[in-house]
Tab-separated table of C-alpha atoms and ligand atoms in Angstrom:
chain	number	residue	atom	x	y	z
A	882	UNK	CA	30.040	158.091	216.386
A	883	UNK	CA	30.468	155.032	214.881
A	884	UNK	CA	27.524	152.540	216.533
A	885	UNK	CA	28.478	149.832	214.939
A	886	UNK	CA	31.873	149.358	217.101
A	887	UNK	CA	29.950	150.259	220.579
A	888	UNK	CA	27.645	147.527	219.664
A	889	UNK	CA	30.548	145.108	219.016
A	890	UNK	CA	32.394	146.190	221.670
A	891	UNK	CA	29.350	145.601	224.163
A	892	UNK	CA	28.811	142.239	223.076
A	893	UNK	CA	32.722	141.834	223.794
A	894	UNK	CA	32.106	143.508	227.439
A	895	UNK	CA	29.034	141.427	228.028
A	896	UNK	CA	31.556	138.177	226.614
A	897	UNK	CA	28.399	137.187	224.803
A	898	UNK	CA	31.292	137.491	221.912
A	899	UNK	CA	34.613	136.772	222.481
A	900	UNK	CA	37.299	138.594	220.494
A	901	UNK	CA	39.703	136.494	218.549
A	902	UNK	CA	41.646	139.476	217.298
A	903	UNK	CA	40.410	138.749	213.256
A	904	UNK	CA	37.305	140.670	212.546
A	905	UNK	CA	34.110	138.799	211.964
A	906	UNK	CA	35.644	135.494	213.680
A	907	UNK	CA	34.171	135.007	217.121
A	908	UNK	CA	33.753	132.883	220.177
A	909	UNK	CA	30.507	133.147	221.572
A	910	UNK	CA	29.338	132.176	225.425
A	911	UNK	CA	26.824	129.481	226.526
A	912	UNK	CA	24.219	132.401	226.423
A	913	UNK	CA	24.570	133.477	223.399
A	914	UNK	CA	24.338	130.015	221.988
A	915	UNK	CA	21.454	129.273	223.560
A	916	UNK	CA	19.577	132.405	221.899
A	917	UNK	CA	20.424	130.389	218.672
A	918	UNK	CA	19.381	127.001	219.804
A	919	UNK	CA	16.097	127.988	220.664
A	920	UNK	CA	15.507	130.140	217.618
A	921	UNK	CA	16.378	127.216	216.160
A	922	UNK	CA	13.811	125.017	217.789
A	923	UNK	CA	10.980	127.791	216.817
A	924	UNK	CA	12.508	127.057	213.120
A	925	UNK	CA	11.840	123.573	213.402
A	926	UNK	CA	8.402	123.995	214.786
A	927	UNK	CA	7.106	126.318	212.313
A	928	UNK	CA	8.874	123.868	208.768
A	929	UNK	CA	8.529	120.469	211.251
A	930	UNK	CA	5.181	119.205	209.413
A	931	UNK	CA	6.457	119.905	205.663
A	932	UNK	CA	8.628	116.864	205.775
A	933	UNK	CA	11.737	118.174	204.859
A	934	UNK	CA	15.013	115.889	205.014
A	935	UNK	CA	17.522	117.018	207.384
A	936	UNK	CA	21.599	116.971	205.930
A	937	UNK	CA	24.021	118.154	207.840
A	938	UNK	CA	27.660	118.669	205.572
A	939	UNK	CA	30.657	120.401	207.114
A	940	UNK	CA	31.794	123.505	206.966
A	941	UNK	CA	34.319	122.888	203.644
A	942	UNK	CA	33.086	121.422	200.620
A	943	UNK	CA	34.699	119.321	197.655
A	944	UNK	CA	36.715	121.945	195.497
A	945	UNK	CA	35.418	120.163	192.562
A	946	UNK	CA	31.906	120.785	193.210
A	947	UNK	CA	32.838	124.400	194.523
A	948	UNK	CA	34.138	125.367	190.761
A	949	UNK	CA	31.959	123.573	189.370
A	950	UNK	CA	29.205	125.931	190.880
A	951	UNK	CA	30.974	129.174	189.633
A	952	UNK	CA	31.397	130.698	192.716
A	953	UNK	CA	34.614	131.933	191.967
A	954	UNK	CA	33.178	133.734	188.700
A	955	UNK	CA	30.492	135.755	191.021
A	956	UNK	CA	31.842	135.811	193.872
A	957	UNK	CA	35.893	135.730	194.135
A	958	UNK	CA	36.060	138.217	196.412
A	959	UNK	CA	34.575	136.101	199.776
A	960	UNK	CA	35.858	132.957	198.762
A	961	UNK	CA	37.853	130.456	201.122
A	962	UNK	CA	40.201	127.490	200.374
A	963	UNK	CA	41.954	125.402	202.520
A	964	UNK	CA	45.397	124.954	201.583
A	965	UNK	CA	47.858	122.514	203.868
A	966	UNK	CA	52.051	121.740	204.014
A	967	UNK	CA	52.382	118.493	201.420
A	968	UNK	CA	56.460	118.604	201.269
A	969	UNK	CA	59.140	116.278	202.269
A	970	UNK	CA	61.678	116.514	205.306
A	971	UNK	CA	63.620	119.219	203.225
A	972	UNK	CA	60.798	121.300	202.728
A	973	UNK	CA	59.561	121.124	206.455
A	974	UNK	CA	63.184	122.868	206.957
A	975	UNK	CA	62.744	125.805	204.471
A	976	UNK	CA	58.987	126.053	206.013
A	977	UNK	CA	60.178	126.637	209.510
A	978	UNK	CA	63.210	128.846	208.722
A	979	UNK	CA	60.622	130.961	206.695
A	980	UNK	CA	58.738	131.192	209.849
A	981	UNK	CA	61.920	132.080	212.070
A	982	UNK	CA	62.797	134.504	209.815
A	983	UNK	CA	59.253	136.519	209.950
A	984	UNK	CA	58.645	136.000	206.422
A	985	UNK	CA	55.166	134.548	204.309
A	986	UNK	CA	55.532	130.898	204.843
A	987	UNK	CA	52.017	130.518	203.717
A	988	UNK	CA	53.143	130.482	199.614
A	989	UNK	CA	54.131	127.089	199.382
A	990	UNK	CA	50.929	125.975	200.838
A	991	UNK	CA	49.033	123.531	198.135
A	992	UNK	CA	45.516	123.604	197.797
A	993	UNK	CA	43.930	120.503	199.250
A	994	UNK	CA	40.607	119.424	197.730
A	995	UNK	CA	38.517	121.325	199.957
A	996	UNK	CA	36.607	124.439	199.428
A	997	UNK	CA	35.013	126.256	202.618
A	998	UNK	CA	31.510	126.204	201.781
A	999	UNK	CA	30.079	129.474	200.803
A	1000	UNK	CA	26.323	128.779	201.163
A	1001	UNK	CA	24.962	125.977	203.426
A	1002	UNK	CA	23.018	125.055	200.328
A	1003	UNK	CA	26.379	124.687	197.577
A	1004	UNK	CA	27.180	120.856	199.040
A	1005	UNK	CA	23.245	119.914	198.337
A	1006	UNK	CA	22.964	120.455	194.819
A	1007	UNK	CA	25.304	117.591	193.502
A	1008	UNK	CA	24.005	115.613	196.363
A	1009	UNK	CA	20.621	115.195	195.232
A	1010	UNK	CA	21.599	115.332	191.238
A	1011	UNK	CA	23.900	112.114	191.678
A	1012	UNK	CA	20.120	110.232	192.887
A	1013	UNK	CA	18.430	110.529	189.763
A	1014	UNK	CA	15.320	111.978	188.950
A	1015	UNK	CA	13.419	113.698	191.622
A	1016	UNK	CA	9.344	113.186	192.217
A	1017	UNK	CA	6.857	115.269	190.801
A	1018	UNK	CA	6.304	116.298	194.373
A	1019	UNK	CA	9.349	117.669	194.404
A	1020	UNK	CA	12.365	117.518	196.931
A	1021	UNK	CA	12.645	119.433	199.838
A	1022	UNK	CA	15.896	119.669	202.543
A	1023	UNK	CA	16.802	121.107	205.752
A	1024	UNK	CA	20.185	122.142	206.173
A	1025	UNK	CA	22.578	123.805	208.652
A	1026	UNK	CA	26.483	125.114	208.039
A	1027	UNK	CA	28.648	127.019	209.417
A	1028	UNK	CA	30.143	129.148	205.990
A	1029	UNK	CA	32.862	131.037	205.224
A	1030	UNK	CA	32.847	134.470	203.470
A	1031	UNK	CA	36.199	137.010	203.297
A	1032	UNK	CA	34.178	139.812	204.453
A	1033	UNK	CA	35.788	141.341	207.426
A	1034	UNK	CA	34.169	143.957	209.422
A	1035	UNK	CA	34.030	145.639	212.865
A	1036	UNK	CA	29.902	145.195	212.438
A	1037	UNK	CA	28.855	142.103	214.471
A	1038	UNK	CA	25.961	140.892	211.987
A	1039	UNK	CA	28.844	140.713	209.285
A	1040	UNK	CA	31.114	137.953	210.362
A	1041	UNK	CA	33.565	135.572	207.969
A	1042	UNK	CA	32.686	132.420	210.230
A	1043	UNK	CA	29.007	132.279	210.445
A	1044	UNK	CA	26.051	129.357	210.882
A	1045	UNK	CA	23.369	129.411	208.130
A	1046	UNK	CA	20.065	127.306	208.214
A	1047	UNK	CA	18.628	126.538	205.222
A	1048	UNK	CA	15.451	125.044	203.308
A	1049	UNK	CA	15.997	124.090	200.102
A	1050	UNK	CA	12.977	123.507	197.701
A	1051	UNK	CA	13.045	121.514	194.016
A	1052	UNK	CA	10.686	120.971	192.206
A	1053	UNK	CA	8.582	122.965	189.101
A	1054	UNK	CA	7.915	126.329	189.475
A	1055	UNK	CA	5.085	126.968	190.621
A	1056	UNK	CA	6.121	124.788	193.506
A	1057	UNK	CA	9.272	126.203	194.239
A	1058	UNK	CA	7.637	130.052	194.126
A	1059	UNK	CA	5.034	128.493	196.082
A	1060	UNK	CA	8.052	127.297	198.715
A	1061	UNK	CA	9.546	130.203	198.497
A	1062	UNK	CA	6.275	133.122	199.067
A	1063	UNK	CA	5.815	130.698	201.911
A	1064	UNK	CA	8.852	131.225	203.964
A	1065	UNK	CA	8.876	134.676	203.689
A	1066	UNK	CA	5.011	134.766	205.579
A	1067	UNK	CA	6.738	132.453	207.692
A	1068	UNK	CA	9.518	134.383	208.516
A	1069	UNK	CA	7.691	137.676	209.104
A	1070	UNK	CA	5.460	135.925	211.540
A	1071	UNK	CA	8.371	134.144	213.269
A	1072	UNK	CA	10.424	137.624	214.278
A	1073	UNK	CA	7.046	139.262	215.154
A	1074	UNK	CA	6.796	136.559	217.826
A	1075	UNK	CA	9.904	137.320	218.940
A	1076	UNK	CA	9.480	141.046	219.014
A	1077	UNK	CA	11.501	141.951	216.187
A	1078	UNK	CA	10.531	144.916	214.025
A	1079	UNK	CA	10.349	143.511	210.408
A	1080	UNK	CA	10.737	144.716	206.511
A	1081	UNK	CA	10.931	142.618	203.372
A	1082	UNK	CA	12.622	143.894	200.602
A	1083	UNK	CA	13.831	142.739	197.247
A	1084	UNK	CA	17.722	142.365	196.819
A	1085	UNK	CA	20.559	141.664	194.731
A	1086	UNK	CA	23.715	139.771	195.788
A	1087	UNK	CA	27.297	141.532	195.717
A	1088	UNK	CA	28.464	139.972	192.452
A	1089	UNK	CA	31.746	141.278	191.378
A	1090	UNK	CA	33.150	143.950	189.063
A	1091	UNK	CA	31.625	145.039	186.073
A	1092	UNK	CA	30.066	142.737	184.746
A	1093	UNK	CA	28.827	141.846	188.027
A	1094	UNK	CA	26.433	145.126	188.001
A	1095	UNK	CA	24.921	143.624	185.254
A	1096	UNK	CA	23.763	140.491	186.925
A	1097	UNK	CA	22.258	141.982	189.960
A	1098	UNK	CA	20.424	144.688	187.970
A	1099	UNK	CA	18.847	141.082	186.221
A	1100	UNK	CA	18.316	139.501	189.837
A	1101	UNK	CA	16.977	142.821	190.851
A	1102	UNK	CA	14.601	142.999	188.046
A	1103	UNK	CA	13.297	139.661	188.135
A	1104	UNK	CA	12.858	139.513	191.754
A	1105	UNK	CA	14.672	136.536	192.331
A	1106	UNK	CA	16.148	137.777	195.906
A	1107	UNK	CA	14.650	139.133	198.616
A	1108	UNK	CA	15.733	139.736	202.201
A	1109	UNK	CA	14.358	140.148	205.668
A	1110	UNK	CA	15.592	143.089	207.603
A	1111	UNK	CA	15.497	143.826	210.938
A	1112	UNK	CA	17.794	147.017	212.535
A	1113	UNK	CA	20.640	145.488	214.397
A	1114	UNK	CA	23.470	148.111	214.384
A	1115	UNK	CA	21.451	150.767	212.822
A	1116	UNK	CA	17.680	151.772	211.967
A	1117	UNK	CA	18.938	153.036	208.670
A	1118	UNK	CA	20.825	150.639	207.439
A	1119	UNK	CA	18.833	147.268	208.457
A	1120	UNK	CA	20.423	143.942	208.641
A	1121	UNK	CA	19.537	141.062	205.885
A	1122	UNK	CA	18.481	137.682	209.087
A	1123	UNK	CA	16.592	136.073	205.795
A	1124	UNK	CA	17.185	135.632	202.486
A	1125	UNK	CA	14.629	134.211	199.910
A	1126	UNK	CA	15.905	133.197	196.628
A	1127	UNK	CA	14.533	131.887	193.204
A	1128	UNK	CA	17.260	130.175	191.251
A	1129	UNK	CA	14.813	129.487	188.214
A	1130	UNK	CA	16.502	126.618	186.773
A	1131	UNK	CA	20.174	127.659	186.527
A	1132	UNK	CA	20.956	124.947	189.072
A	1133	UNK	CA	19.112	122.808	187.684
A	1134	UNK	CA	20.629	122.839	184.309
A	1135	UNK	CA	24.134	123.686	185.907
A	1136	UNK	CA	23.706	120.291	188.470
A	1137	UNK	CA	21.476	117.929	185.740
A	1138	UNK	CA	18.989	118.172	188.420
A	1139	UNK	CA	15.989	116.777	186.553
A	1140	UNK	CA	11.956	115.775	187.427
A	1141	UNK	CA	10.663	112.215	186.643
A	1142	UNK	CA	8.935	113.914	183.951
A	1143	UNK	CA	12.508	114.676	182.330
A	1144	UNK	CA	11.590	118.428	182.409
A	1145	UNK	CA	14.954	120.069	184.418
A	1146	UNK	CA	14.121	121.310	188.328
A	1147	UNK	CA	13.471	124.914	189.479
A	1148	UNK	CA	15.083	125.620	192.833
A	1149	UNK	CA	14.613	128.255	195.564
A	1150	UNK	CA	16.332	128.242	199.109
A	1151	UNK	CA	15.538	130.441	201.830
A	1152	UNK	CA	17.981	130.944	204.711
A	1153	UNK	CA	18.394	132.106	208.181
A	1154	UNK	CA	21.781	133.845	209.569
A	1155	UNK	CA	21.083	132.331	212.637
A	1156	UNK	CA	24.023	134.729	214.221
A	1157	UNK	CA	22.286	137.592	212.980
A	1158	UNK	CA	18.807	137.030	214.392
A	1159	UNK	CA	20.275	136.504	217.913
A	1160	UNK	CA	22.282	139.489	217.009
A	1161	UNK	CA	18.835	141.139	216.086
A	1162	UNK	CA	17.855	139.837	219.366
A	1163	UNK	CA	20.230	141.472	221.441
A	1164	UNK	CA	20.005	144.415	220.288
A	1165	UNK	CA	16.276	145.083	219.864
A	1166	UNK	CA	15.719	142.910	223.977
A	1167	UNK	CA	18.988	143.677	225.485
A	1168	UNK	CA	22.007	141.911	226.524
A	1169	UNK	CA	20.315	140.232	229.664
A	1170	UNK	CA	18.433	137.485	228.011
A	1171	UNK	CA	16.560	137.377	232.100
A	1172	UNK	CA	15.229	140.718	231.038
A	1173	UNK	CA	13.497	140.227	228.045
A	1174	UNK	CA	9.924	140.186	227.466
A	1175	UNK	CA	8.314	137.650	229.103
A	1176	UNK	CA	6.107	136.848	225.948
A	1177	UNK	CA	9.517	136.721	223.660
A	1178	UNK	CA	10.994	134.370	226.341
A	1179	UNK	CA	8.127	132.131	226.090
A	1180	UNK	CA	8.356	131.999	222.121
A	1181	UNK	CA	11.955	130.907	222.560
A	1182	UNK	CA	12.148	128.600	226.046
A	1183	UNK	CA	8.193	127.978	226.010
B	2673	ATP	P1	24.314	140.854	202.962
B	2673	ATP	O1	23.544	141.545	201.901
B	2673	ATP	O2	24.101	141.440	204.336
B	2673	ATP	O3	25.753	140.684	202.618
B	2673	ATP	P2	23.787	138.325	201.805
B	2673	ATP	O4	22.936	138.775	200.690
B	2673	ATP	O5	25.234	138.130	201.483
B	2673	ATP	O6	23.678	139.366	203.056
B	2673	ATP	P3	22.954	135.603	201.658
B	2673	ATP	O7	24.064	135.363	200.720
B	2673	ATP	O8	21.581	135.587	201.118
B	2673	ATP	O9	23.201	137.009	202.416
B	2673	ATP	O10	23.082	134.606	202.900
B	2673	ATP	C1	21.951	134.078	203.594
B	2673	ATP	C2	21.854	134.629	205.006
B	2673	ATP	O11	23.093	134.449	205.706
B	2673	ATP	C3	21.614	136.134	205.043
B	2673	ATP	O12	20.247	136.434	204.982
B	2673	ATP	C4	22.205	136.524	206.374
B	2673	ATP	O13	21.230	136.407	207.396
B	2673	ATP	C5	23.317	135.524	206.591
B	2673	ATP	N1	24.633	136.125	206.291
B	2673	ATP	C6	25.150	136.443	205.082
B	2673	ATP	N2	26.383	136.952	205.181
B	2673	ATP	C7	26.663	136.968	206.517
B	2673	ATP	C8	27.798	137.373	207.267
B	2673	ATP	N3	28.888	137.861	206.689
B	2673	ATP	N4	27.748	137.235	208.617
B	2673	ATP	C9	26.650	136.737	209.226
B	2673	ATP	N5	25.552	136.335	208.568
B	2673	ATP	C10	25.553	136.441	207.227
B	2674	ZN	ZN1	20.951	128.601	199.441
B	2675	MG	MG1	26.770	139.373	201.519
């Protein structure tokens, strides 16, 4: 039996998701929201003190900064554009007779200049390289998107519409590894307070077609991802509610992201799928929040 659709199709029962009839695009109740806030709360408790600055960007990026990043060479297969009507009376006609008539009306939609962001961290890295120089202590930001990846699926944890919080670290790299070795301490000790069974693991991420092998055999090797998992929809197959990633300098010689020494910035991000760990939640606690450990619910609502 297939586990994964029981488990989606409790959360529908429950209506801590609501079904929107598209896979991986959900509506989610006042409960199940609150699960994220306060996870969300213990995130800013545990990286409060490292004096991070907070940016919030929208979901959709500039497209000009999206190929600019190369997303569509790694990754073509989960990206998102937004494309909108720009015609004239005469082609508002054709539009809706195409629509009468049942057929694609969507082909003579233009591209606008907006790119659904990918990675809450994509919008930063221009941000920060159009300041100049960044300190020898390095720069560090707190971020939070909803982002868009075609990835459709009947398992819950692996949604096209998703919220990702972020820390983004720049800096040498001994500080960024530094960053980076501690979030993932962090992380294990933050979903062992909320009861979560925990596993890090090194990873690659799904770059496409043949040539793409190649790259995450490199990322592999060089241990420049690596995931928390925690079983949501199957002990076997554990879901990735972390990633850790060491960019060595690539976006800082793709973005001019330089140190006031002139020497070009190593990054590293770490994120949270923030749908995913109250996924994680659910399943490992149950779908009555009322009945969950008493010590998780203090972690979460103090
Ligand atoms: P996976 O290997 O499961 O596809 P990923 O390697 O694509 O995950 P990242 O690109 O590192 O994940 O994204 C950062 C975090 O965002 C992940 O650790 C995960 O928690 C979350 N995430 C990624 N893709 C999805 C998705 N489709 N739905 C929900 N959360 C996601
Ligand atoms: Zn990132
Ligand atoms: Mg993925």
């Amino acid at each position: 039996m297939d586990m994964q659709v029981s488990f989606l199709d409790r959360l529908f029962d429950s209506g801590l998701l609501i079904d929107t009839g598209v896979d991986g695009l959900y509506g989610r109740s006042g409960q199940f929201e609150d699960v994220i806030a306060a996870f969300e709360r213990l995130i800013d408790k545990v990286g409060g003190a490292d004096g991070a600055e907070a940016i919030r960007f929208p979901p959709g990026m500039n497209r000009a900064y999206f190929e600019k990043s190369g997303y569509m060479k790694s990754f073509p297969q989960l990206a998102g554009t937004v494309h909108s009507f720009c015609g004239n009376d005469h082609d508002h006609l054709s539009l809706l007779q195409c629509m009468e008539e049942g057929k694609d009306w969507t082909k003579e939609q233009q591209a606008t200049d907006i790119a659904l962001t990918p990675a809450a961290c994509y919008p930063l890295y221009p941000t920060v390289a159009k300041r100049g120089p960044i300190s020898m202590d390095g720069g560090l930001f707190d971020l939070q998107s909803y982002c868009f990846r075609h990835e459709p699926s009947k398992d819950p944890a692996r949604q096209q519409l998703f919220r990702m919080r972020e820390y983004v670290c720049m800096g040498t790299e001994a500080h960024v590894t530094t960053f980076r070795q501690t979030w993932m301490d962090r992380g294990v000790e933050m979903m062992k307070s909320i009861g979560l069974d925990v596993e890090i693991d090194v990873a690659n991420d799904p770059f496409f077609g043949r040539a793409g092998r190649l790259l995450a055999n490199n990322q592999r090797d060089q241990n420049l991802k690596f995931e928390l998992l925690i079983p949501v929809t199957s002990q076997a197959n554990k879901t990735a509610c972390m990633s850790f990633n060491y960019h060595q300098d690539a976006f800082g010689q793709k973005w001019g992201l330089s140190l006031a020494d002139g020497s070009v910035a190593h990054t590293a991000c770490v994120g949270f799928g923030l749908e995913r760990i109250a996924l994680a939640l659910f399943a490992q606690h149950g779908l009555d929040v009322a009945a969950w450990p008493e010590a998780v619910r203090k972690t979460l609502w103090g």
